[in-house]
Coordinates of C-alpha atoms and ligand atoms in Angstrom, one line a residue:
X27 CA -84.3 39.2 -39.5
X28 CA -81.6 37.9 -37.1
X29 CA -79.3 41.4 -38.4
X30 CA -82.2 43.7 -37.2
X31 CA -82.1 42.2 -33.6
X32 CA -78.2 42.3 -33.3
X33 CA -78.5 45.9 -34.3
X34 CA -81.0 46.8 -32.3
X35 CA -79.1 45.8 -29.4
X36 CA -76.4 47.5 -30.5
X37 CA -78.3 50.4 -31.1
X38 CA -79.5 50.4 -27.3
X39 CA -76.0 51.2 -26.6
X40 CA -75.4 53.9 -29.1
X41 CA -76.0 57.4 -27.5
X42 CA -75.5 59.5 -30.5
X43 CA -78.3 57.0 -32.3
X44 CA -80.7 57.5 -29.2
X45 CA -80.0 61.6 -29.9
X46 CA -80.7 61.3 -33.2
X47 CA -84.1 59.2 -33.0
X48 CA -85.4 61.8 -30.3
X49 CA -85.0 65.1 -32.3
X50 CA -86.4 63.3 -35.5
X51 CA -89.3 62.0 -33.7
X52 CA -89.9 65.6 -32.3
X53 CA -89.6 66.8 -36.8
X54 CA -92.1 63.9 -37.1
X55 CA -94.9 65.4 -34.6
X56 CA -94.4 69.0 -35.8
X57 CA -95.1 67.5 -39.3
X58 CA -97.2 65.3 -38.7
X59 CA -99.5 68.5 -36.6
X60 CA -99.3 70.6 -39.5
X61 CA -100.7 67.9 -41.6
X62 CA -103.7 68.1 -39.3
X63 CA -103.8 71.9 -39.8
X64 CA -103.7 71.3 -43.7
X65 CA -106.5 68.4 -43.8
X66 CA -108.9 70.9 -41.1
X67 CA -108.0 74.0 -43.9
X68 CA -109.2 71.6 -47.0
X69 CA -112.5 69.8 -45.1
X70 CA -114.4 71.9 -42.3
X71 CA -112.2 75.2 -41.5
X72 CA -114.4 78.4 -42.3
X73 CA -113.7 79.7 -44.8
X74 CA -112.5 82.7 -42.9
X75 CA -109.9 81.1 -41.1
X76 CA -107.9 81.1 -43.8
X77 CA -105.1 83.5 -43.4
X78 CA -104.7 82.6 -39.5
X79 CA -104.0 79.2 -40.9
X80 CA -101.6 80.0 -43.4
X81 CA -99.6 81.6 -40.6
X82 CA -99.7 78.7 -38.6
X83 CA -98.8 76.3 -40.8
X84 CA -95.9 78.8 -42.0
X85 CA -94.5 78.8 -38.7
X86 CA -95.1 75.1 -37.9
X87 CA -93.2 73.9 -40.9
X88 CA -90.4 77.0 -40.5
X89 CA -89.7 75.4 -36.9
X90 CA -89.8 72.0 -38.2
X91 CA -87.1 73.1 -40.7
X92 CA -85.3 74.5 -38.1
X93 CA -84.9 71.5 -35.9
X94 CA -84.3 69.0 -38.6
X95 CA -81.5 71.3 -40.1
X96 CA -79.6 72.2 -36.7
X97 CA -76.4 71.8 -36.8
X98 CA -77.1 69.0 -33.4
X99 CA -78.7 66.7 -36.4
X100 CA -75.5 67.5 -38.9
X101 CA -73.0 66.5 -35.9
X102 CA -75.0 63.5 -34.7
X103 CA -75.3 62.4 -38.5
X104 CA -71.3 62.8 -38.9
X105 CA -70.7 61.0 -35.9
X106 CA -72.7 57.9 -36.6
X107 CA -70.9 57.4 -39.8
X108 CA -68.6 54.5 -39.0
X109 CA -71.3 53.1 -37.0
X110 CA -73.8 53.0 -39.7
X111 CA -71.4 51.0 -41.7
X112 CA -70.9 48.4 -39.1
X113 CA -74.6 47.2 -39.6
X114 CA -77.0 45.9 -42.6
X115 CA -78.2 48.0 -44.6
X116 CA -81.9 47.1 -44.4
X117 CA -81.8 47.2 -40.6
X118 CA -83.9 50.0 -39.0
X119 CA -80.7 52.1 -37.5
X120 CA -78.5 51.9 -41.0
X121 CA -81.5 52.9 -42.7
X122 CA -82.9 56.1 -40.4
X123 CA -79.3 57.2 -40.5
X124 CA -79.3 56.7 -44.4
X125 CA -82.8 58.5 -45.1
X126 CA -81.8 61.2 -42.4
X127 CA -78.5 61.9 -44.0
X128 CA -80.2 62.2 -47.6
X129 CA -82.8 64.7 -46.4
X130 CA -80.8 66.8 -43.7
X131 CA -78.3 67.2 -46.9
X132 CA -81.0 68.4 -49.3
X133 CA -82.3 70.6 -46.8
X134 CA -78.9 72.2 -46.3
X135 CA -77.6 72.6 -49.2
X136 CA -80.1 75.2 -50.0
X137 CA -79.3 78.7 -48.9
X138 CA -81.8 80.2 -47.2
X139 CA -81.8 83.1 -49.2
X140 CA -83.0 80.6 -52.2
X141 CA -85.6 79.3 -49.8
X142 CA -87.1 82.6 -49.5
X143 CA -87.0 83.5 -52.8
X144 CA -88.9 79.9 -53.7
X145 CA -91.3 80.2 -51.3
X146 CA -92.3 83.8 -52.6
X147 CA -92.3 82.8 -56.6
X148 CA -94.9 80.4 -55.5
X149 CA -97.4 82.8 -54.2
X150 CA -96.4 85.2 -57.3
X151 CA -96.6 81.9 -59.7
X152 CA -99.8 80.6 -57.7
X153 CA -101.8 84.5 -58.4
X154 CA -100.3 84.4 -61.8
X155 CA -101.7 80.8 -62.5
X156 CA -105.6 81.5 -61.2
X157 CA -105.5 84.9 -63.0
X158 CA -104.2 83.0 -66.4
X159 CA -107.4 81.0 -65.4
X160 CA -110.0 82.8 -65.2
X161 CA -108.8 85.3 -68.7
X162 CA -108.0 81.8 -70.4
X163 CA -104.6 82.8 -71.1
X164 CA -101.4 81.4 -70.7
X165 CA -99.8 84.8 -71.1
X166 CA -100.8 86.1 -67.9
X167 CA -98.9 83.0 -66.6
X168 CA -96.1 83.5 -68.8
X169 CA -93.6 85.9 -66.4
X170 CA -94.4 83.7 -62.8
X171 CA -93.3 80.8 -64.2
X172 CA -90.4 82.5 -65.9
X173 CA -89.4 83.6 -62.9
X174 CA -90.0 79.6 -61.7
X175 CA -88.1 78.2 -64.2
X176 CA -85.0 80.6 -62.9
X177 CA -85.2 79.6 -59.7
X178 CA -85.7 75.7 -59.8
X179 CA -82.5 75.9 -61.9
X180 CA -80.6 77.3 -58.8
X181 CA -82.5 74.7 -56.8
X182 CA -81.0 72.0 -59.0
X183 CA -77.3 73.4 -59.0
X184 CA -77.4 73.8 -54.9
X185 CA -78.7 70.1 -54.5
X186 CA -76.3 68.9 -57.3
X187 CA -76.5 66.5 -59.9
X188 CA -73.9 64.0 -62.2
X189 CA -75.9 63.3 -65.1
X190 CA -78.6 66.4 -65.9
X191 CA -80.7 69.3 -63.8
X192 CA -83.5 67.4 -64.1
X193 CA -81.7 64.5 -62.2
X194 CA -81.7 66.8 -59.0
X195 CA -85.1 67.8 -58.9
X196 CA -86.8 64.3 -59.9
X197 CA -84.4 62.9 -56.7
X198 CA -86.7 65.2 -54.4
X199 CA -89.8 62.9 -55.2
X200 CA -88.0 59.8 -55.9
X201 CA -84.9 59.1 -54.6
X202 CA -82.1 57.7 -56.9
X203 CA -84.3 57.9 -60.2
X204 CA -82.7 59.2 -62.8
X205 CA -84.0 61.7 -66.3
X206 CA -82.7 58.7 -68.1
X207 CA -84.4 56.1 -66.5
X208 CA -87.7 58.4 -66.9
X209 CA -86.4 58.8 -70.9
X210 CA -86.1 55.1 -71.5
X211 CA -89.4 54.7 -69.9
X212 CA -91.3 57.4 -71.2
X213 CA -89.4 55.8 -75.1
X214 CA -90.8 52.4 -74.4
X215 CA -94.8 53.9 -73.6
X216 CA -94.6 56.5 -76.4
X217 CA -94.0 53.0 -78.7
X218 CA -96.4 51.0 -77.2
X219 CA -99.3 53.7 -76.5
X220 CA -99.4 56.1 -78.9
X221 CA -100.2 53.6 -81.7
X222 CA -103.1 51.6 -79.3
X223 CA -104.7 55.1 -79.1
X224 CA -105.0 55.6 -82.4
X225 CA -106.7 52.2 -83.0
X226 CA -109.1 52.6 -80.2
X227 CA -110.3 55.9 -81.4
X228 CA -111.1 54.5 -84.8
X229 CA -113.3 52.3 -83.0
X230 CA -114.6 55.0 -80.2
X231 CA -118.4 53.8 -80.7
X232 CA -117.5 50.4 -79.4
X233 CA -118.0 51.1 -75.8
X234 CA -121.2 53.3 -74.1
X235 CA -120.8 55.2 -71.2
X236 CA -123.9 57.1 -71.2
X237 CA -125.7 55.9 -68.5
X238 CA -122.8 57.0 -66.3
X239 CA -123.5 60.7 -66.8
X240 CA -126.7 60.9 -65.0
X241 CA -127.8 61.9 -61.6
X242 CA -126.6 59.9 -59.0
X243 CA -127.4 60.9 -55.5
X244 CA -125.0 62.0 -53.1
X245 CA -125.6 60.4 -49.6
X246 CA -126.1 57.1 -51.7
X247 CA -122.4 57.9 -53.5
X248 CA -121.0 58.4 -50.6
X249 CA -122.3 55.4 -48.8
X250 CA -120.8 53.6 -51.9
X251 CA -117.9 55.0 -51.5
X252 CA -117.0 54.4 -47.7
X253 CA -118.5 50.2 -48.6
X254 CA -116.3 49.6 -51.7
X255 CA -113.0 51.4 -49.4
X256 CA -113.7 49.3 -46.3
X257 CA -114.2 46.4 -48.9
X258 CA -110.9 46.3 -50.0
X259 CA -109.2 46.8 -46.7
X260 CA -108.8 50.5 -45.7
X261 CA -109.6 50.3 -41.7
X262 CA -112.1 52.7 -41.7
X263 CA -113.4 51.7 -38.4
X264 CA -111.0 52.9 -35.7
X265 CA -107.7 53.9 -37.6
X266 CA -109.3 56.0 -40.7
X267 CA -112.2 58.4 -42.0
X268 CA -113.6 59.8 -45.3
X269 CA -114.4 63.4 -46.0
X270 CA -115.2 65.4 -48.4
X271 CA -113.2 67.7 -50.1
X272 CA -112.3 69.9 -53.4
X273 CA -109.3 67.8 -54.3
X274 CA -109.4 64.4 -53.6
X275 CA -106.4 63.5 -51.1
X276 CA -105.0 61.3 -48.7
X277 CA -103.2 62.1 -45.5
X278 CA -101.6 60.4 -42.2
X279 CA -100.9 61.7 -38.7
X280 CA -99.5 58.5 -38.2
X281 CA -100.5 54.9 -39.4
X282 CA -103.7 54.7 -37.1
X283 CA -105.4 58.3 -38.1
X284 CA -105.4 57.9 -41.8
X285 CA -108.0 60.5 -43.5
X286 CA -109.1 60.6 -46.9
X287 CA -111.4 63.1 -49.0
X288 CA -113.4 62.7 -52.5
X289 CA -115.4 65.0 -54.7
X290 CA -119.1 63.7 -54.8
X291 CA -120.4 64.5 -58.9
X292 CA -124.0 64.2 -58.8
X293 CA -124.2 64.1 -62.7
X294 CA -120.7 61.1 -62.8
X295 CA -120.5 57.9 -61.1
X296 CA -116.8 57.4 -62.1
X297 CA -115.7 60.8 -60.6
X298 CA -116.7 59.7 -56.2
X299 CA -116.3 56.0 -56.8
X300 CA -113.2 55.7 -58.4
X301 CA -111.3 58.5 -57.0
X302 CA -112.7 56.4 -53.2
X303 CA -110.7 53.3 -54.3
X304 CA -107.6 55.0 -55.2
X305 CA -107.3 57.3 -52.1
X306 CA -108.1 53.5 -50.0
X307 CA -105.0 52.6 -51.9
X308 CA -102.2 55.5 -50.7
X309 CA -104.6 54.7 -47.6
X310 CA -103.6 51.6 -47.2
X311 CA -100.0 52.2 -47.6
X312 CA -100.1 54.6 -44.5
X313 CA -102.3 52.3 -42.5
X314 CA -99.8 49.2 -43.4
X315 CA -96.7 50.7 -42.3
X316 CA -95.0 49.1 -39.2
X317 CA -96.1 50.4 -35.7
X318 CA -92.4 50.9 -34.4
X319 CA -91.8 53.3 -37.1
X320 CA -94.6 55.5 -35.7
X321 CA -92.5 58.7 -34.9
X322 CA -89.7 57.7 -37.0
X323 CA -88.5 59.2 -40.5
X324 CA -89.0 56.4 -42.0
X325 CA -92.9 56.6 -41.0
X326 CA -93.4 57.6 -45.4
X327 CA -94.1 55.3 -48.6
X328 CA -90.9 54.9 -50.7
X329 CA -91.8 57.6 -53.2
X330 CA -94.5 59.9 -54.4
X331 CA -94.4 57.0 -57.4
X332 CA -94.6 54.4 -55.5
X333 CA -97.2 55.9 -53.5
X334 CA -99.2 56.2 -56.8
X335 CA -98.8 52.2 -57.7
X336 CA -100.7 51.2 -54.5
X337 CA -103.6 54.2 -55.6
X338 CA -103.8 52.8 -58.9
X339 CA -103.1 48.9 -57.8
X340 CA -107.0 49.3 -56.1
X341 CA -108.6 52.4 -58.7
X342 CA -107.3 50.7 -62.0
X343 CA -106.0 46.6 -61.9
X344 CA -108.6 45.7 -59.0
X345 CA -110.8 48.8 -59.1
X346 CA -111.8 48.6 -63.1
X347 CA -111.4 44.7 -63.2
X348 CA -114.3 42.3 -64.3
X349 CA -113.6 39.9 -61.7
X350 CA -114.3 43.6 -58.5
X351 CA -117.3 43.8 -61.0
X352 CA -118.5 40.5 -60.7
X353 CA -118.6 40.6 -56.8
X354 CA -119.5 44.5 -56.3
X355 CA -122.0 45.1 -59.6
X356 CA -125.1 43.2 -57.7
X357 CA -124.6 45.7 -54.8
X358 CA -124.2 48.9 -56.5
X359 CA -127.2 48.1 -58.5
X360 CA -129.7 47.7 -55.5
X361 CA -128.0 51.3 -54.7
X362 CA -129.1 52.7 -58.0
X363 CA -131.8 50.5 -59.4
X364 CA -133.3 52.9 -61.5
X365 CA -129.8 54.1 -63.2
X366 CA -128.5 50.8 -63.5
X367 CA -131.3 48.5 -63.1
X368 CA -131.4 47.6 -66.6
X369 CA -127.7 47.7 -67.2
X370 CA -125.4 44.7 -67.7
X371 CA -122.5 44.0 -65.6
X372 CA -120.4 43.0 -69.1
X373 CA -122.2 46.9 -70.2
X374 CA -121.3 48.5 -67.0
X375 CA -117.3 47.1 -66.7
X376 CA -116.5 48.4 -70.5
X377 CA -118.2 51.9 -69.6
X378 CA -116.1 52.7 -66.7
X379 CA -113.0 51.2 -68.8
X380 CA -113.8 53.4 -72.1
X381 CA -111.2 55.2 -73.9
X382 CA -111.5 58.7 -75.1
X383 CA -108.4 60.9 -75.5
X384 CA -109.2 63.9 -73.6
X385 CA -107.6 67.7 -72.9
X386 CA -107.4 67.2 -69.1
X387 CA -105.3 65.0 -67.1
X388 CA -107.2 64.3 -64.3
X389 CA -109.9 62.9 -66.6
X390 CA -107.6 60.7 -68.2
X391 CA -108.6 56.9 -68.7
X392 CA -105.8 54.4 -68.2
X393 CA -104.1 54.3 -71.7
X394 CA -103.8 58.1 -72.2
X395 CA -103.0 58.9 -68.6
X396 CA -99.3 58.4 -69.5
X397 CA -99.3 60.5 -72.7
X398 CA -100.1 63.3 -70.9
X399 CA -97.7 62.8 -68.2
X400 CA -94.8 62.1 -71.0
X401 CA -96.4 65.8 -72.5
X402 CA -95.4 67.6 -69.5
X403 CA -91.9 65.1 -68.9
X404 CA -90.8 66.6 -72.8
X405 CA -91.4 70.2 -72.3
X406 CA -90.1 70.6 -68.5
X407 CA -86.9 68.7 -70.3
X408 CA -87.0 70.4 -73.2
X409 CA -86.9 74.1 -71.3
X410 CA -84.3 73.0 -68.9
X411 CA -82.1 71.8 -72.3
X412 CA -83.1 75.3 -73.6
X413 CA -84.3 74.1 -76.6
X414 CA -88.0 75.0 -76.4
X415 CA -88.3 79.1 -74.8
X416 CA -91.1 80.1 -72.8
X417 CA -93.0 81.7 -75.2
X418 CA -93.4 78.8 -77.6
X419 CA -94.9 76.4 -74.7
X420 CA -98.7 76.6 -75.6
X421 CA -97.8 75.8 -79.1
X422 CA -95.2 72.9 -77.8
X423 CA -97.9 71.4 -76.0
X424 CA -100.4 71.6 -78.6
X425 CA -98.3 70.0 -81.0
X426 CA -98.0 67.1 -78.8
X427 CA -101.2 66.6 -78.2
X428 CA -102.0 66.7 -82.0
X429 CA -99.2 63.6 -82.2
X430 CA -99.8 61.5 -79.3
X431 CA -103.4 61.7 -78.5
X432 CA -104.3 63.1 -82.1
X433 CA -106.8 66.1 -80.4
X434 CA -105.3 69.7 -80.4
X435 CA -105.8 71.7 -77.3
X436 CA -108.7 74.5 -78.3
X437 CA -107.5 76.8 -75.7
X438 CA -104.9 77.4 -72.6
X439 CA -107.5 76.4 -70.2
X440 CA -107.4 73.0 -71.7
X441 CA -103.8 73.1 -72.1
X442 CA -101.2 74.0 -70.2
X443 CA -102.2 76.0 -67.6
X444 CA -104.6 73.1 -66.4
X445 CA -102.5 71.5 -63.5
X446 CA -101.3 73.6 -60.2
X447 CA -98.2 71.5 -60.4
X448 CA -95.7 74.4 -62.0
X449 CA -96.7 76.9 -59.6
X450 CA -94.8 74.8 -56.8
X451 CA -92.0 74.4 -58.8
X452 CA -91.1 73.1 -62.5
X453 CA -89.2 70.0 -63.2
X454 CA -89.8 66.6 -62.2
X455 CA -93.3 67.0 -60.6
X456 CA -95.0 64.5 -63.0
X457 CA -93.0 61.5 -62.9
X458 CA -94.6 60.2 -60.2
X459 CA -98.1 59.1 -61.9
X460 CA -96.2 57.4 -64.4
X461 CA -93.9 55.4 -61.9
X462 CA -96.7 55.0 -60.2
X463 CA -98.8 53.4 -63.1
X464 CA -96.0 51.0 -64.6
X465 CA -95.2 50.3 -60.8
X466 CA -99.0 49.0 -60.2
X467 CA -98.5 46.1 -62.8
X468 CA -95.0 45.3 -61.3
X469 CA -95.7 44.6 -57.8
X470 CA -99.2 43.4 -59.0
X471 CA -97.8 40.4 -61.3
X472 CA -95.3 39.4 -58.4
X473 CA -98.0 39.0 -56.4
X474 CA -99.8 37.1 -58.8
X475 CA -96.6 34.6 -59.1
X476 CA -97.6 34.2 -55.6
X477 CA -101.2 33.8 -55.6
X478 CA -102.5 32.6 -58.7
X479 CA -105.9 32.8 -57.4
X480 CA -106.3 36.6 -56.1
X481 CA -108.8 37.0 -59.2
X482 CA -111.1 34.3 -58.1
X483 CA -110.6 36.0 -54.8
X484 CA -112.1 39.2 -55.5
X485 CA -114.9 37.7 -57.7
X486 CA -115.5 36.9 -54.1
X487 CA -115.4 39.9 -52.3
X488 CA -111.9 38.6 -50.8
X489 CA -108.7 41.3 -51.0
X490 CA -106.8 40.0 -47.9
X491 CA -104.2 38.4 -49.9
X492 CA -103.2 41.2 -52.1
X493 CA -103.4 43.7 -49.6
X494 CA -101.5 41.3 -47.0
X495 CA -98.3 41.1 -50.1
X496 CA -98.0 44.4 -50.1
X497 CA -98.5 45.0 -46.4
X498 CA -95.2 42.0 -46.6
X499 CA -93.5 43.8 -49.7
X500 CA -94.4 47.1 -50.1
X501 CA -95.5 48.8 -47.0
X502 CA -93.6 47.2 -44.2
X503 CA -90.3 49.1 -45.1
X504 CA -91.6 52.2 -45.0
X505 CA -89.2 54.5 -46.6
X506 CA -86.2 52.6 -46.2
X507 CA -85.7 52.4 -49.7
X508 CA -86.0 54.5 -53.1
X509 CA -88.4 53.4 -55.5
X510 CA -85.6 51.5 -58.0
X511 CA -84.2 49.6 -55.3
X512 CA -87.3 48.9 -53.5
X513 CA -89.0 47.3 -56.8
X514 CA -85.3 45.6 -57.6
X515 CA -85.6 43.6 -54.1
X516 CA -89.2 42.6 -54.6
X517 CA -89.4 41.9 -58.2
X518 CA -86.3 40.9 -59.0
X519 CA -86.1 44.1 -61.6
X520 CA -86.4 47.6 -61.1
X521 CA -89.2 49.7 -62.9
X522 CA -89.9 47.8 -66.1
X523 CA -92.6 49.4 -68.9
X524 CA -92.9 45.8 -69.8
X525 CA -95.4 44.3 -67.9
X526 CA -97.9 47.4 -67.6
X527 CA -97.9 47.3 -72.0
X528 CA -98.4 44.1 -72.0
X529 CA -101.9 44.2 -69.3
X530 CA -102.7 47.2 -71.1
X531 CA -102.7 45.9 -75.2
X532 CA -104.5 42.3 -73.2
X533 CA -107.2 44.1 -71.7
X534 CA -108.1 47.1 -73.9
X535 CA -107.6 44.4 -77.3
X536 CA -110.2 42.6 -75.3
X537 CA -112.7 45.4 -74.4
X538 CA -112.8 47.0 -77.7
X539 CA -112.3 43.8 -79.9
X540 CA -108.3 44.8 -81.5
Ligands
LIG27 ZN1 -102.7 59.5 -56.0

């Protein structure tokens, strides 16, 4: 740590560094206020306040654009150049002038004339995409996102790319991946998954879930919910709170007023529950990173991906383990006596672990999540290559379903016009879930090399230790670094599909007897 302090005291003396730090702490409060305005819009605004809203977060994040692209920012970064090189690269300074560089030339390089034009195909795509809804039909869809695919094109040639389009777009989520790096990954899972499926379907009778579709009360959910996210170390006593919402989601206004929402099912217990441990995780992230980079622009996780591994680190390897079960089972079941009074704990841990290859995403267990994340990967690739035209995407989709999961889509609903995602944009928008699971098992086994013991620990009700490593690891640089280099410093490697097969074939041969 000695570099940090010698450049900090440099930096003290560095004008153009003390500019720069000001105006992108004043970016920081404008975004950070218009998160508030967004997380007021999805719990407790009327429902009339809606198109005030919009206009105020329009203008919020227009004038946040505004500063962070003046041409102040451009001169300050140009000027700091030499400077920046003159220090570590892990230090605070080199890094906010790093991370501000890469965003102010991203935000630049698109014209505003582009801008416009995106912002407008969204609402068009987004009125296309609930119309296609409601008839069921992917046609109605069709010209929006024709119109989408057009424009993220131009998106990708302003922002610029060596390798492929793709490249550009994917860099916007997670800095310095590459389409290749997603390719070789996506290779290795397709191999290992897609054959693990098929045997666990043959054997789909092996594991009951029933008595997890029945009514389970709300308040008593809820109460659930806010016990087993405190439990694993989400502060929800003076720096967070839990709402509820549509759409599960978690959001910061700085690391101590964290907020999450869930989606209460009265009928599912896995639906509140689960979806409560992995908004705890991206909660933890924001609560865990460092106090002095509060109104800085490093104040983010390292990705949306790596975002995602500390979500599924707490939903899937801790959330869905026997060892959580072991310490949390004897509580939830003086909750619900009469649901799971007679239920075993062995019973209950392989229900909320079964395996059912399923039309929508968000359903998804843990070993067909990827599958239909590497779905939507091929045919956003596949478009931008122009080998697969608009027209034939329903039946694309299908067709991959049919091979990787073995179930064929009965209708668009349940196909591909079931995620939001491509009326924001097309290309790249996926990735993340699938960084973000592979990711979970990375970090996780470091941490294991560490602690051997953490799963005696949270037969226990104890967490500390695995949340403290990646409070250490993980949180404390904030978004310093991209995803690859961030996993390369503290694992030694960067994303590797190895070690998230290899829990996946050990736990699911175990539950369903391979
Ligand atoms: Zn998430």
């Amino acid at each position: 740590m000695s570099g940090k302090t010698e450049a900090s005291s440099g930096a003290a003396e560095n004008k153009d560094y003390q500019r720069l730090v000001e105006l992108l702490a004043e970016v920081t409060a404008l975004r950070q206020s218009g998160g508030l305005l967004f997380w007021d819009q999805q719990t407790y605004m009327p429902k009339a306040g809606a198109r005030a809203r919009g206009n105020h977060l329009a203008v919020l994040s227009k004038v946040a654009h505004e500063k962070f692209t003046a041409p102040e920012i451009g001169r300050l970064l140009e000027r700091l150049r030499d400077w920046e090189e003159t220090l570590p690269y892990d230090s605070d300074e080199a890094s906010t002038v790093r991370v501000a560089r890469r965003e102010y030339e991203k935000a630049t390089r698109l014209p505003p004339d582009l801008v416009v034009r995106h912002s407008r195909a969204r609402t068009r795509a987004h009125e296309a995409w609930i119309e296609a809804r409601q008839k069921n039909d992917y046609k109605v869809f069709r010209p929006a996102l024709g119109e989408m695919v057009d424009i993220m094109r131009e998106v990708a040639d302003a922002l610029g790319y060596e390798d492929h389009p793709l490249d550009a777009l994917l860099d916007q989520q997670e800095p310095g991946m590459k389409t290749a790096d997603m390719e070789g990954l996506f290779g290795e899972l397709r191999q290992g998954l897609v054959p693990l499926v098929k045997a666990i379907a043959e054997k789909a009778d092996a594991v009951d879930d029933s008595f997890l579709h029945q009514p389970f009360d709300r308040e008593t959910q809820m109460e659930v919910c806010r016990e087993a996210a405190a439990a694993v170390g989400f502060d929800l006593e003076t720096r967070g709170r839990i709402d509820l919402s549509v759409h599960p989601f978690t959001i910061g206004f700085s690391r101590n007023d964290v907020r999450f929402t869930v989606r209460i099912d009265e009928g599912f217990f896995n639906a509140g529950f689960f979806a409560s441990l992995h908004e705890a995780g991206h909660g933890t992230y924001m609560q865990g990173l460092p106090e002095r980079f509060e109104q800085s622009i490093l104040h983010e996780g390292a990705s949306s991906g790596l975002h995602e591994s500390q979500s599924r680190l707490w939903e899937n390897i801790v959330g869905r383990s026997r060892a959580f079960w072991q310490f949390y089972y004897p509580r939830l079941q003086k909750r619900f006596p009469e649901q799971l009074g007679k239920v075993s704990r062995e019973d209950f841990y392989r229900a909320v672990n079964k395996v059912e290859p399923s039309f929508i995403r968000v359903e998804a267990d843990e070993v067909t999540y990827n599958l239909h994340i590497m779905v939507r990967f091929e045919l956003e690739k596949a478009v931008f290559d122009r080998e697969l035209g608009l027209d034939d995407l329903p039946g694309a989709w299908n067709e991959k379903f049919r091979n990787y999961l073995g179930i064929t889509p009965p209708d668009d609903l349940r196909g591909c016009i079931q995620d939001i995602h491509w009326t924001f944009g097309f290309g790249g928008g996926f990735a993340g879930y699938t960084i973000g699971n592979v990711a979970s098992v990375q970090l996780y086994e470091k941490a294991l090399e560490e602690h051997p013991g953490l799963e005696e620990e949270f037969a226990q009700g104890e967490f500390s230790n695995l949340l403290r490593w990646m409070n250490e690891n993980v949180h404390a640089h904030g978004a310093k670094f991209g995803p690859q280099e961030l996993l390369e410093r503290v694992t030694g490697r960067p994303l590797d599909a190895g070690p998230y097969l290899a829990y996946i074939k050990r736990k699911f041969s175990d539950i369903y007897g391979l």
